[in-house]
Every structure is written in C-alpha cells, then in structure tokens.
mmCIF file of C-alpha atoms in Angstrom:
data_model
loop_
_atom_site.group_PDB
_atom_site.id
_atom_site.type_symbol
_atom_site.label_atom_id
_atom_site.label_comp_id
_atom_site.label_asym_id
_atom_site.label_seq_id
_atom_site.Cartn_x
_atom_site.Cartn_y
_atom_site.Cartn_z
ATOM 1 C CA HIS A 242 43.911 80.232 115.220
ATOM 2 C CA GLY A 243 46.394 82.734 115.750
ATOM 3 C CA SER A 244 50.133 81.984 115.359
ATOM 4 C CA TYR A 245 50.920 83.495 118.716
ATOM 5 C CA LYS A 246 50.964 82.300 122.350
ATOM 6 C CA GLY A 247 47.298 82.308 123.499
ATOM 7 C CA GLY A 248 46.219 82.139 119.866
ATOM 8 C CA LEU A 249 44.092 79.045 120.279
ATOM 9 C CA PHE A 250 42.491 80.401 123.451
ATOM 10 C CA HIS A 251 41.382 83.513 121.411
ATOM 11 C CA HIS A 252 40.236 81.624 118.653
ATOM 12 C CA SER A 253 37.908 79.469 120.768
ATOM 13 C CA MET A 254 36.617 82.590 122.525
ATOM 14 C CA ASN A 255 35.739 84.126 118.979
ATOM 15 C CA VAL A 256 33.991 81.065 118.074
ATOM 16 C CA TYR A 257 31.975 81.085 121.188
ATOM 17 C CA TYR A 258 30.866 84.859 120.768
ATOM 18 C CA ASN A 259 30.323 84.428 117.041
ATOM 19 C CA LEU A 260 28.189 81.415 117.689
ATOM 20 C CA LYS A 261 26.069 83.060 120.041
ATOM 21 C CA ASP A 262 25.705 86.079 117.739
ATOM 22 C CA GLU A 263 24.753 83.844 114.725
ATOM 23 C CA LEU A 264 22.152 81.749 116.640
ATOM 24 C CA GLN A 265 20.652 85.103 117.907
ATOM 25 C CA LEU A 266 20.555 86.253 114.236
ATOM 26 C CA ILE A 267 18.894 82.894 113.006
ATOM 27 C CA PHE A 268 16.729 82.100 115.680
ATOM 28 C CA GLY A 269 16.185 85.443 117.772
ATOM 29 C CA GLU A 270 15.915 85.367 121.394
ATOM 30 C CA ASN A 271 14.531 81.953 121.235
ATOM 31 C CA TRP A 272 17.754 80.173 120.321
ATOM 32 C CA ILE A 273 18.391 79.171 123.875
ATOM 33 C CA GLU A 274 15.216 77.032 123.529
ATOM 34 C CA ARG A 275 16.898 75.059 120.738
ATOM 35 C CA TYR A 276 20.474 74.966 121.922
ATOM 36 C CA SER A 277 21.160 75.455 125.801
ATOM 37 C CA LEU A 278 23.908 77.848 126.764
ATOM 38 C CA GLU A 279 25.997 74.851 128.113
ATOM 39 C CA THR A 280 25.750 73.050 124.536
ATOM 40 C CA VAL A 281 26.979 76.392 122.845
ATOM 41 C CA THR A 282 29.757 76.707 125.268
ATOM 42 C CA LEU A 283 30.936 73.226 125.037
ATOM 43 C CA VAL A 284 30.853 73.067 121.316
ATOM 44 C CA SER A 285 32.692 76.625 120.567
ATOM 45 C CA LEU A 286 35.252 76.289 123.490
ATOM 46 C CA PHE A 287 36.107 72.545 123.037
ATOM 47 C CA HIS A 288 35.805 72.340 119.263
ATOM 48 C CA ASP A 289 39.647 72.402 118.799
ATOM 49 C CA VAL A 290 40.662 70.784 122.124
ATOM 50 C CA CYS A 291 42.654 68.261 120.355
ATOM 51 C CA LYS A 292 44.967 71.207 119.192
ATOM 52 C CA TYR A 293 46.038 72.058 122.582
ATOM 53 C CA ASP A 294 49.797 71.459 123.014
ATOM 54 C CA LYS A 295 50.013 70.740 119.142
ATOM 55 C CA TYR A 296 51.463 74.240 118.380
ATOM 56 C CA ILE A 297 55.184 74.219 118.508
ATOM 57 C CA PRO A 298 57.516 77.255 118.137
ATOM 58 C CA GLY A 299 59.007 77.790 114.809
ATOM 59 C CA VAL A 300 60.166 80.490 112.524
ATOM 60 C CA ARG A 301 58.894 81.648 109.231
ATOM 61 C CA ASN A 302 60.086 84.292 106.656
ATOM 62 C CA VAL A 303 58.327 87.572 106.251
ATOM 63 C CA LYS A 304 59.336 90.269 103.844
ATOM 64 C CA ASN A 305 59.985 93.592 105.735
ATOM 65 C CA LYS A 306 57.777 96.249 104.086
ATOM 66 C CA SER A 307 60.191 98.937 104.739
ATOM 67 C CA THR A 308 63.483 97.305 103.430
ATOM 68 C CA GLY A 309 62.064 94.582 101.119
ATOM 69 C CA VAL A 310 64.522 92.098 102.991
ATOM 70 C CA TRP A 311 63.296 88.670 103.974
ATOM 71 C CA GLU A 312 63.562 88.186 107.838
ATOM 72 C CA GLN A 313 62.821 85.357 110.094
ATOM 73 C CA VAL A 314 60.184 85.883 112.747
ATOM 74 C CA GLN A 315 58.926 83.626 115.536
ATOM 75 C CA CYS A 316 55.721 81.995 114.954
ATOM 76 C CA PHE A 317 53.865 78.870 116.072
ATOM 77 C CA GLU A 318 53.518 75.882 113.632
ATOM 78 C CA TYR A 319 50.898 73.102 113.869
ATOM 79 C CA ASN A 320 52.318 69.675 114.633
ATOM 80 C CA GLN A 321 49.949 66.848 113.157
ATOM 81 C CA GLU A 322 52.282 64.126 114.341
ATOM 82 C CA GLY A 323 50.325 61.363 116.171
ATOM 83 C CA LEU A 324 46.807 62.460 114.845
ATOM 84 C CA GLN A 325 44.948 59.229 114.089
ATOM 85 C CA MET A 326 41.662 60.987 112.919
ATOM 86 C CA GLY A 327 40.322 64.205 112.024
ATOM 87 C CA HIS A 328 40.563 67.140 114.448
ATOM 88 C CA ALA A 329 36.737 67.217 115.057
ATOM 89 C CA ALA A 330 36.364 63.561 115.940
ATOM 90 C CA LEU A 331 39.545 63.673 117.972
ATOM 91 C CA SER A 332 38.257 66.538 119.969
ATOM 92 C CA LEU A 333 35.086 64.705 120.662
ATOM 93 C CA HIS A 334 36.963 61.646 121.821
ATOM 94 C CA ILE A 335 38.959 63.732 124.298
ATOM 95 C CA ILE A 336 35.896 65.615 125.508
ATOM 96 C CA GLU A 337 33.983 62.499 126.219
ATOM 97 C CA LYS A 338 36.529 61.199 128.579
ATOM 98 C CA PHE A 339 35.515 64.070 130.867
ATOM 99 C CA ILE A 340 31.956 65.055 129.963
ATOM 100 C CA HIS A 341 28.998 62.928 128.704
ATOM 101 C CA LEU A 342 27.917 64.473 125.374
ATOM 102 C CA GLY A 343 24.162 63.954 125.073
ATOM 103 C CA SER A 344 22.765 64.012 121.484
ATOM 104 C CA SER A 345 21.771 67.766 121.634
ATOM 105 C CA ASN A 346 25.614 68.389 122.206
ATOM 106 C CA LEU A 347 26.516 66.121 119.358
ATOM 107 C CA LEU A 348 23.818 67.545 117.053
ATOM 108 C CA ALA A 349 25.101 71.087 117.694
ATOM 109 C CA TYR A 350 28.747 69.653 117.059
ATOM 110 C CA GLY A 351 27.465 68.554 113.624
ATOM 111 C CA CYS A 352 27.988 64.945 114.393
ATOM 112 C CA LEU A 353 24.377 63.640 114.271
#
C-alpha cells in the first residue's frame, strides 16, 4: 500500500486502473454492461477505506547499499488496534453508513 504519505491513495487509484484494465481484458468493451463504472469505482477506491488513519509514522532499519551500515528511515506502519473484523468486512460496514450498496456492488466486492 505504499509506506509513504499518500500511499493508500495511490494504491487505491492503482486498483481502480488495474480493475478497469482487467475487466476490459476479460470481457472486452462490454464489461460495463456487467459492472457499472459506479460499481468499479466504489469497489476499487473504497476497498481499503477502513485503513484510512490506520497508518502511523514509524521507523525501520534499512541497510545502506553503499556503506553496508544499517540506518533508521522513516516509514508508516499499519496499526491494527481496535479492528473487530477483517478489513474487507469493516470497509463494507463503513461504506454502507454513507452509500447503499446494492447486490451488484456487493457481488463485485466478492461478498455475494
């Protein structure tokens, strides 16, 4: 998901573009008759919505290729504290507070 500021956003955008490409590859131009652009957008951009604000600043050790010395570098770590269910189910729970997900959205999300 990218251990950097904005990494979750970039990951979600990559999922969106890759999902559209995969649907095009599998179903051709007619993919949009099977899954609406709205469904593809919701599924891809919000699939990890529960991870928003779950990445916290941290440090990790990385070996400097030039010197061979271990150095601390800043990164983001995933904080699972407070999660009561898997991230897919939790993302759906959060999304449904704001958007009604019909069966076609849930099917595309892999929940039906």
